[in-house]
PDB file of C-alpha atoms in Angstrom:
ATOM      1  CA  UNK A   1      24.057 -15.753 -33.872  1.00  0.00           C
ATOM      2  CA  UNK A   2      27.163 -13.857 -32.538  1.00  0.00           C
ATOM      3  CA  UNK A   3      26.731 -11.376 -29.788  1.00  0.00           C
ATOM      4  CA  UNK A   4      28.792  -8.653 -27.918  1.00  0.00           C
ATOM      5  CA  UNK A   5      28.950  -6.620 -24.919  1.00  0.00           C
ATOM      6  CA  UNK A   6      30.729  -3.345 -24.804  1.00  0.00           C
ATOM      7  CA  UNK A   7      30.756  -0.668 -22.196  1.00  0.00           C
ATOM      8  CA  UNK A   8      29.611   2.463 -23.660  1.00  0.00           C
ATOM      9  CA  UNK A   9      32.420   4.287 -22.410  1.00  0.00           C
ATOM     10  CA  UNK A  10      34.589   2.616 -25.506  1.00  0.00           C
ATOM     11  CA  UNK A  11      32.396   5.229 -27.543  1.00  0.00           C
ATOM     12  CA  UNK A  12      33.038   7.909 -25.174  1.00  0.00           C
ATOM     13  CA  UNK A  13      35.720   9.880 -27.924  1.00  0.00           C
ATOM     14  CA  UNK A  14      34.251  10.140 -31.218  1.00  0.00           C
ATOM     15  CA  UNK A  15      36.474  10.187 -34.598  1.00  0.00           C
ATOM     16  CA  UNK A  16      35.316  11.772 -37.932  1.00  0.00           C
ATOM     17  CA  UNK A  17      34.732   8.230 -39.952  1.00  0.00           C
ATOM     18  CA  UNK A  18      32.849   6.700 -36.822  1.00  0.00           C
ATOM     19  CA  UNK A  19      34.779   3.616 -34.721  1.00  0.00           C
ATOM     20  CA  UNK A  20      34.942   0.030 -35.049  1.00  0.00           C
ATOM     21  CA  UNK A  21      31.960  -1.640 -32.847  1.00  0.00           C
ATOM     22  CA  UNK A  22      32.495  -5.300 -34.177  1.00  0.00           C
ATOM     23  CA  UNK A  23      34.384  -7.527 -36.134  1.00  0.00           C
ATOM     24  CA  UNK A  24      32.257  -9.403 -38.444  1.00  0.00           C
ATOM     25  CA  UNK A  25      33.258 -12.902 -40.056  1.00  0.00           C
ATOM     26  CA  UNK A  26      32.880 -13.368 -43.770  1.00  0.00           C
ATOM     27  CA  UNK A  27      29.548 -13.182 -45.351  1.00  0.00           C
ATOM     28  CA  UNK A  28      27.417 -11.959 -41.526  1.00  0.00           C
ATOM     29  CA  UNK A  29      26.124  -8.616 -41.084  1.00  0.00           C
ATOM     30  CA  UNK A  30      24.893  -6.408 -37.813  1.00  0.00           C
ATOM     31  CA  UNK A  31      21.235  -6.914 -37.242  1.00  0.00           C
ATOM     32  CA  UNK A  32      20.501  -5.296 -33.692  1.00  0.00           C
ATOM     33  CA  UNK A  33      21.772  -2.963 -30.920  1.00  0.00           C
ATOM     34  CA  UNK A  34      20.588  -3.045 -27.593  1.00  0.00           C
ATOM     35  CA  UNK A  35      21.184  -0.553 -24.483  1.00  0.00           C
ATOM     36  CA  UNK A  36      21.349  -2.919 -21.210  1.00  0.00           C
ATOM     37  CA  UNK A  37      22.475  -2.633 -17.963  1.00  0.00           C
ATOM     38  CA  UNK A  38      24.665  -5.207 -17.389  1.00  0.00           C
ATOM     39  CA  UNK A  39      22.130  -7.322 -15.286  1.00  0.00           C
ATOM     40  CA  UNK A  40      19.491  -7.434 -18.347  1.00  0.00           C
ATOM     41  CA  UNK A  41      17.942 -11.110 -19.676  1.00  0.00           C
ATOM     42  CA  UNK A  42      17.998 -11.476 -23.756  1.00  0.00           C
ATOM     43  CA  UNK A  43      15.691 -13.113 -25.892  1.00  0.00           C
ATOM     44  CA  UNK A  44      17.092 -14.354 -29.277  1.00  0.00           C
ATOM     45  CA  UNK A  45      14.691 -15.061 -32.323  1.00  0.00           C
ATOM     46  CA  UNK A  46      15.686 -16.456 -35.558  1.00  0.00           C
ATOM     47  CA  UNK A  47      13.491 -17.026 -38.493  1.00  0.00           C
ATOM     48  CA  UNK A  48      12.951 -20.719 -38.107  1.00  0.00           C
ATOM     49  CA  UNK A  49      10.551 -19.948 -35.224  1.00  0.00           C
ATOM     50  CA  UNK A  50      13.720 -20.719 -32.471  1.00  0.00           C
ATOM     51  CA  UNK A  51      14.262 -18.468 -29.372  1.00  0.00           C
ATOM     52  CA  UNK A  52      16.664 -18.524 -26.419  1.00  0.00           C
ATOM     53  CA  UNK A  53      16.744 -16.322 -23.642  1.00  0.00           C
ATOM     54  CA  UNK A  54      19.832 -15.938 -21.095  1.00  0.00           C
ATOM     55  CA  UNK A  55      21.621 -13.492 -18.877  1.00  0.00           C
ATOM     56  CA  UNK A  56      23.756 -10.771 -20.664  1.00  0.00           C
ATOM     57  CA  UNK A  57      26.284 -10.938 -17.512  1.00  0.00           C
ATOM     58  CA  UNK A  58      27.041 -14.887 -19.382  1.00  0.00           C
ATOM     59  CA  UNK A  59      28.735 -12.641 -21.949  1.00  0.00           C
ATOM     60  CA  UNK A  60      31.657 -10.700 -20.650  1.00  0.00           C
ATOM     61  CA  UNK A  61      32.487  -7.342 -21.405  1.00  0.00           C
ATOM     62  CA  UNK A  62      34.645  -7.351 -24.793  1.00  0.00           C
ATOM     63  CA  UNK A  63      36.743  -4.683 -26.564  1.00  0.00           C
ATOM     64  CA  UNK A  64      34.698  -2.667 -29.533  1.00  0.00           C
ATOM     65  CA  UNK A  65      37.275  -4.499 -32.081  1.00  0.00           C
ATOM     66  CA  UNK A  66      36.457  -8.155 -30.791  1.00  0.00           C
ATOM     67  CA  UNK A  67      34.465 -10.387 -32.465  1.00  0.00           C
ATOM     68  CA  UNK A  68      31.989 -11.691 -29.869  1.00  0.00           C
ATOM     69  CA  UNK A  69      30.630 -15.077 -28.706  1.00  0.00           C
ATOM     70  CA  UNK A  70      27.594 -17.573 -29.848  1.00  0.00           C
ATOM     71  CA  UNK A  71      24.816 -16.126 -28.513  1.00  0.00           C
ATOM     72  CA  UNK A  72      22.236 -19.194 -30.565  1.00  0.00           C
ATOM     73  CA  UNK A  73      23.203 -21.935 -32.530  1.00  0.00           C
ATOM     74  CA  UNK A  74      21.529 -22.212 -35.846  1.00  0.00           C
ATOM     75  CA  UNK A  75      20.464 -24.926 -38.107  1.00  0.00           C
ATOM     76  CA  UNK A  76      21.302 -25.214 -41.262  1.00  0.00           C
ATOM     77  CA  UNK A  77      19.559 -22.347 -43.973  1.00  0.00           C
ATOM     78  CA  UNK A  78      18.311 -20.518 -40.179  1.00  0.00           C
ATOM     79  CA  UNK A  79      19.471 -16.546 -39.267  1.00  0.00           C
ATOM     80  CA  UNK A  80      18.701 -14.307 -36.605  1.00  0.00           C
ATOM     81  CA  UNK A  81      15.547 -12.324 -36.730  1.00  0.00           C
ATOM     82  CA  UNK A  82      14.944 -10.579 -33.400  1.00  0.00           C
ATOM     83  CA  UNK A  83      16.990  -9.858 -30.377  1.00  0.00           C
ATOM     84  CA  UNK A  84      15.191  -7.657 -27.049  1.00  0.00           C
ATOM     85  CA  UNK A  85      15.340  -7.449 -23.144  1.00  0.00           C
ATOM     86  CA  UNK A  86      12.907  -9.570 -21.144  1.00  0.00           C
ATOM     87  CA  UNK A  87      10.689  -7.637 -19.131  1.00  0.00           C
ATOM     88  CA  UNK A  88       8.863  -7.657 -16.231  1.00  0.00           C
ATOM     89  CA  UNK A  89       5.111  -7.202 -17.027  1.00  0.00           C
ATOM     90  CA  UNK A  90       5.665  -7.481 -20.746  1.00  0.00           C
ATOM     91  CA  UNK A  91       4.959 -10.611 -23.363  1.00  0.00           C
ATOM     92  CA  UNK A  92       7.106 -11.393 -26.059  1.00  0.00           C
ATOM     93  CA  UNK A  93       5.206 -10.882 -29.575  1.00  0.00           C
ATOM     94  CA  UNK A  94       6.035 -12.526 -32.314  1.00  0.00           C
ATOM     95  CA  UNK A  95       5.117 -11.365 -36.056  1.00  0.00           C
ATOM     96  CA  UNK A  96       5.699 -13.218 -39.348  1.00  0.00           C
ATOM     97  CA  UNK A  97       6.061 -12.591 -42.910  1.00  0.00           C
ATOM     98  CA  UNK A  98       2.598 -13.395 -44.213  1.00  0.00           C
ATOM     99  CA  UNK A  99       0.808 -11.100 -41.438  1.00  0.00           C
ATOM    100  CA  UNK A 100       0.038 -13.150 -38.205  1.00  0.00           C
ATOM    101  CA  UNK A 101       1.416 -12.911 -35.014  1.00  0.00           C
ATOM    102  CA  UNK A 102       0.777 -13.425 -31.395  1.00  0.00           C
ATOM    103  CA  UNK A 103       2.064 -12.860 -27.698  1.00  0.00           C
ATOM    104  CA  UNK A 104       3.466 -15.062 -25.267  1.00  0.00           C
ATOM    105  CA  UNK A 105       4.480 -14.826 -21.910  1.00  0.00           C
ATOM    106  CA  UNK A 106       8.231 -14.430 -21.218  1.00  0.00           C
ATOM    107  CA  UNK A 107       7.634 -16.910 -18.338  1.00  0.00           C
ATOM    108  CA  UNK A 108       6.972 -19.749 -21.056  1.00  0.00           C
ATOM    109  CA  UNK A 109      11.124 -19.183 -21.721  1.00  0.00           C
ATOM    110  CA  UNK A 110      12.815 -20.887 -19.481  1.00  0.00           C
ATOM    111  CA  UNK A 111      16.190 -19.358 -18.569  1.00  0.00           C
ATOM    112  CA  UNK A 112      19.194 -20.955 -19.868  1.00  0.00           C
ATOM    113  CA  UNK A 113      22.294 -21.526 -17.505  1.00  0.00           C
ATOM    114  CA  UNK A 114      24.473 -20.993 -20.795  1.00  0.00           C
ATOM    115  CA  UNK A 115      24.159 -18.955 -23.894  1.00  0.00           C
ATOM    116  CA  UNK A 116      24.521 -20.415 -27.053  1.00  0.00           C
ATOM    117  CA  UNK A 117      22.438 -22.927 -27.460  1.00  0.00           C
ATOM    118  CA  UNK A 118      19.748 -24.071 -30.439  1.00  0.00           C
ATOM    119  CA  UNK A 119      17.095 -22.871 -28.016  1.00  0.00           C
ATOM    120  CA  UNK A 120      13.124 -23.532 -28.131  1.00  0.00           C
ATOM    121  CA  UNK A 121      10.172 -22.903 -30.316  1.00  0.00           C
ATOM    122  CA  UNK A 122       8.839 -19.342 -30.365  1.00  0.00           C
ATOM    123  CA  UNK A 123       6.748 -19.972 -33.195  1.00  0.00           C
ATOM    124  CA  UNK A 124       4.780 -22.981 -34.587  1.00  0.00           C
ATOM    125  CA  UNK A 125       5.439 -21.862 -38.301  1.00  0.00           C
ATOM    126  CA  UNK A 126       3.828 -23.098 -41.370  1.00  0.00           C
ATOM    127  CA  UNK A 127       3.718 -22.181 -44.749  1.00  0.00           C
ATOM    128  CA  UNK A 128       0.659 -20.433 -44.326  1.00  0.00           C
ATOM    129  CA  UNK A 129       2.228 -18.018 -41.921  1.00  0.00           C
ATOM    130  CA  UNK A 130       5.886 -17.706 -43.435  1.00  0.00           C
ATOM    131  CA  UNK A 131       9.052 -16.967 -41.124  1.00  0.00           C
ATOM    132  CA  UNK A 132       9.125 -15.200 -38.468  1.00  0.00           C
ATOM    133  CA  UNK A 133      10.191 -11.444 -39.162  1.00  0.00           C
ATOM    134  CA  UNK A 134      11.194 -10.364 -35.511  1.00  0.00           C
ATOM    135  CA  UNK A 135      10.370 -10.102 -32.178  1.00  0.00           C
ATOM    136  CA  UNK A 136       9.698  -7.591 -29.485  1.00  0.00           C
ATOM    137  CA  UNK A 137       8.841  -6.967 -25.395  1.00  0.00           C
ATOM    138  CA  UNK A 138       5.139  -5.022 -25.485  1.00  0.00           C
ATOM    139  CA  UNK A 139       2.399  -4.463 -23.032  1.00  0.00           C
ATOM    140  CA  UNK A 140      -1.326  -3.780 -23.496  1.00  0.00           C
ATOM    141  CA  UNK A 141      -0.638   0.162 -23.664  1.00  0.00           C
ATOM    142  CA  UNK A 142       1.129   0.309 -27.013  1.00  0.00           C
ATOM    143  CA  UNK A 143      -0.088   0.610 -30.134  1.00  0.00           C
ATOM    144  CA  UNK A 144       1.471  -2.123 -33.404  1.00  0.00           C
ATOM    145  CA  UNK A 145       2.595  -0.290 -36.248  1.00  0.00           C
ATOM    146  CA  UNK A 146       3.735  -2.899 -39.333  1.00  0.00           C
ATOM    147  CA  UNK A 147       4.884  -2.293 -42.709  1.00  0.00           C
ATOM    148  CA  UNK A 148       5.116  -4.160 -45.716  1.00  0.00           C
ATOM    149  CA  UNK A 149       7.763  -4.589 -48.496  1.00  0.00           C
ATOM    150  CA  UNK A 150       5.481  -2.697 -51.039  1.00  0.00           C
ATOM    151  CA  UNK A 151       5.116   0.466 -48.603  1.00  0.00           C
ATOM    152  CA  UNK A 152       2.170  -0.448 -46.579  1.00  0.00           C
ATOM    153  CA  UNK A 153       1.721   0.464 -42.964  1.00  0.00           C
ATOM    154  CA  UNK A 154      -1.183   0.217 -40.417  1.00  0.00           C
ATOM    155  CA  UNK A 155      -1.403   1.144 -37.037  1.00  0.00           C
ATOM    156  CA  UNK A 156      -3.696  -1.653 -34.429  1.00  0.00           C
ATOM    157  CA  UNK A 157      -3.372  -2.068 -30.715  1.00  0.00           C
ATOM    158  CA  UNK A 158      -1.175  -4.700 -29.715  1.00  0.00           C
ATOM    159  CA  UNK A 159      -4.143  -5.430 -26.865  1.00  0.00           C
ATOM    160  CA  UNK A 160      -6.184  -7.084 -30.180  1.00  0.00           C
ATOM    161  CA  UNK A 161      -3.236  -9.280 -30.419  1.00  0.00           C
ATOM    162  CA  UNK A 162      -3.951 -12.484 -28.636  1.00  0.00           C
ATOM    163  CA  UNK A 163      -1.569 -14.364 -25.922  1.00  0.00           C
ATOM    164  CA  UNK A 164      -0.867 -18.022 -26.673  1.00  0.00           C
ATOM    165  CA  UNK A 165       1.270 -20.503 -25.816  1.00  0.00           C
ATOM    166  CA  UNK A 166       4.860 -20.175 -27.136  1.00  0.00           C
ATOM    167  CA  UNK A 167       5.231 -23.437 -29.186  1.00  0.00           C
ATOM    168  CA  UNK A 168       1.384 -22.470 -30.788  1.00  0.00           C
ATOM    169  CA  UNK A 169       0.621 -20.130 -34.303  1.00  0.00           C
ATOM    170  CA  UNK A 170      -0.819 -17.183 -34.053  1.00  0.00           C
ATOM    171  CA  UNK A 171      -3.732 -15.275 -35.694  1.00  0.00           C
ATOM    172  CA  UNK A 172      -3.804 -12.341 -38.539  1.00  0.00           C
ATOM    173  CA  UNK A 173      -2.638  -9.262 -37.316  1.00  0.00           C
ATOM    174  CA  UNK A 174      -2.288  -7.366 -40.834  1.00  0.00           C
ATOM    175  CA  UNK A 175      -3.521  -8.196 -44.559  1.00  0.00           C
ATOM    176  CA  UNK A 176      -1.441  -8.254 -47.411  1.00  0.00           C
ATOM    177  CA  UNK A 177      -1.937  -8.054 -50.668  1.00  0.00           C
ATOM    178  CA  UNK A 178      -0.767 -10.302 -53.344  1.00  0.00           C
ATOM    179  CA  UNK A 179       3.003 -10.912 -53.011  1.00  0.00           C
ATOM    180  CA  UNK A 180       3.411  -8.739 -50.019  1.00  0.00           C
ATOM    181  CA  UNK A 181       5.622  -9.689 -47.329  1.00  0.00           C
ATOM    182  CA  UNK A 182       5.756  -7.798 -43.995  1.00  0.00           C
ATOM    183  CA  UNK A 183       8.994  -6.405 -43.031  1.00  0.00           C
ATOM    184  CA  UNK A 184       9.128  -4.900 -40.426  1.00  0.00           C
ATOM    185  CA  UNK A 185       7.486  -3.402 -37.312  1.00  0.00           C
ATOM    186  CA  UNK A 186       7.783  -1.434 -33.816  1.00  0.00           C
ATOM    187  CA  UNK A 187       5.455  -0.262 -30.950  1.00  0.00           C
ATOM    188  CA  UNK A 188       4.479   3.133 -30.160  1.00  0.00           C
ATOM    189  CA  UNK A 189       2.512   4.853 -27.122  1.00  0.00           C
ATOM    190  CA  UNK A 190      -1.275   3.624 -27.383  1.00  0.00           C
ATOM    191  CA  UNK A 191      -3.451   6.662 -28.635  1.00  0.00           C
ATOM    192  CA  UNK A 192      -7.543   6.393 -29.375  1.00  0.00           C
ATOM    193  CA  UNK A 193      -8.515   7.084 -32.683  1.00  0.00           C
ATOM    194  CA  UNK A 194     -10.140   9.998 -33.268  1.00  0.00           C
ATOM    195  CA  UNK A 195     -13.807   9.682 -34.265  1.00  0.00           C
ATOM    196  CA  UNK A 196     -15.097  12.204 -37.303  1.00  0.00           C
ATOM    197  CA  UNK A 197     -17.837  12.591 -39.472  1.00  0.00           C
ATOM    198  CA  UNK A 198     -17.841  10.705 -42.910  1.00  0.00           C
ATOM    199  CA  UNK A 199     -17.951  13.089 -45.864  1.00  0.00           C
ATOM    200  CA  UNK A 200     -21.419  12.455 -48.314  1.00  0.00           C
ATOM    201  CA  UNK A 201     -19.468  10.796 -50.553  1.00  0.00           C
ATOM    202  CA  UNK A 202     -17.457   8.862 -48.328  1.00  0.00           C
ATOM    203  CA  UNK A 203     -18.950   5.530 -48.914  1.00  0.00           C
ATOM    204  CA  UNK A 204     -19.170   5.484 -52.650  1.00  0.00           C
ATOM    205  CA  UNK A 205     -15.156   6.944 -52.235  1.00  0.00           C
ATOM    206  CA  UNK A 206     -13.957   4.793 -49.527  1.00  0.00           C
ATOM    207  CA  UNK A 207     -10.542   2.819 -50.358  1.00  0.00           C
ATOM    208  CA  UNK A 208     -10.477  -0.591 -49.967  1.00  0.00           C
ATOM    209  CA  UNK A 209      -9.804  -2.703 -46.734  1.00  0.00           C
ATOM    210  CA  UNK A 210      -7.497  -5.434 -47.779  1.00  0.00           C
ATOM    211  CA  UNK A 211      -4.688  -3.860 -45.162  1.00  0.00           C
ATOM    212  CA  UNK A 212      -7.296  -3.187 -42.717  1.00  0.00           C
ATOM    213  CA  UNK A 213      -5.879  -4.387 -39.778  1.00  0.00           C
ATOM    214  CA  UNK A 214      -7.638  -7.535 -38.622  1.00  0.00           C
ATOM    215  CA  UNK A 215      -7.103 -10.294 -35.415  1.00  0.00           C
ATOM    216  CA  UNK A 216      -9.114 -13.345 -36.507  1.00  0.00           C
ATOM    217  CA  UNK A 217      -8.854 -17.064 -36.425  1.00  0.00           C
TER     218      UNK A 217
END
């Protein structure tokens, strides 16, 4: 739950072996990099379904060897899962580990005066849903592509994604097969799919659709 700001100009001059971007405590690990402007709002996720959004400029500018402040407090067994910019005409989606997801308007986040807090719910998780695997700022235009831990990936439009509330569940968004887990996922510029015509043999040869991608109740 530790963030940092850094101008990029610390990375101006380049060495062979790379530079020093944060000091890490014992045991934590770098999850995300994001490029803001210094007037940006951040959303924090963590896998418990938790979420906080607050102004980057409530994080001063640090040196690339310091170790950073609390951006979110976390409960006990809880870690970070997501971290983007809020955006104007965008909803935050929210994906989780057994295939279902939703959006939600930023506007259900309240803005905090100060950073570091446990926040509020993102997600109503359950155990039919699993934890929350990240988060991310998308609009009607882009297309959802998701991947699971056995290799699987399917492209859907993230307009089939429904908006709800931001303390509700969501709906399926991708199928898994038996002990998948999704991993991971990112948008990309909507495109129509091309329609062509079915071999003879298509039907007696078509694969199966348990990762078809599917938004149902």
């Amino acid at each position: 739950g530790v963030i940092k700001r850094t101008l990029l100009s610390e990375y101006e001059y380049q060495r062979k072996g790379g530079k020093i971007a944060l000091t890490l405590d014992e045991g934590d690990e770098l999850l995300y990099v994001v490029l803001t402007d210094g007037t940006c709002e951040l959303l924090i996720a963590t896998e418990q379904g938790q979420a906080i959004r607050f102004a980057e400029e409530g994080a001063r500018a640090l040196g690339r060897t310091a170790r950073g402040v609390r951006g979110i407090s976390l409960r006990e067994g809880d870690h970070v899962k997501g971290v983007c910019t809020v955006e104007e005409g965008k909803d935050l989606l929210c994906i989780t580990a057994n295939g279902f997801g939703k959006r939600s308007p930023f506007d259900d986040f309240r803005l905090m005066k100060h950073r570091g807090g446990y926040g509020v719910t993102c997600y109503n998780l359950t155990e039919k849903s699993g934890i929350l695997t990240g988060v991310m700022a998308v609009n009607d235009d882009d297309d959802l592509m998701m991947i699971t831990d056995s290799g699987t990936i399917i492209r859907t439009p993230v307009s089939g994604v429904p908006s709800r509330s931001r303390s509700a569940g969501g709906v399926i968004v991708m199928r898994l097969g038996e002990d998948q887990k999704l991993v991971n996922f990112t948008t990309t510029p909507h495109e129509d799919a091309e329609e062509t015509e079915p071999a003879a043999d298509a039907e007696e040869n078509a694969p199966t659709v348990e990762n078809a991608p599917a938004v149902v109740e």
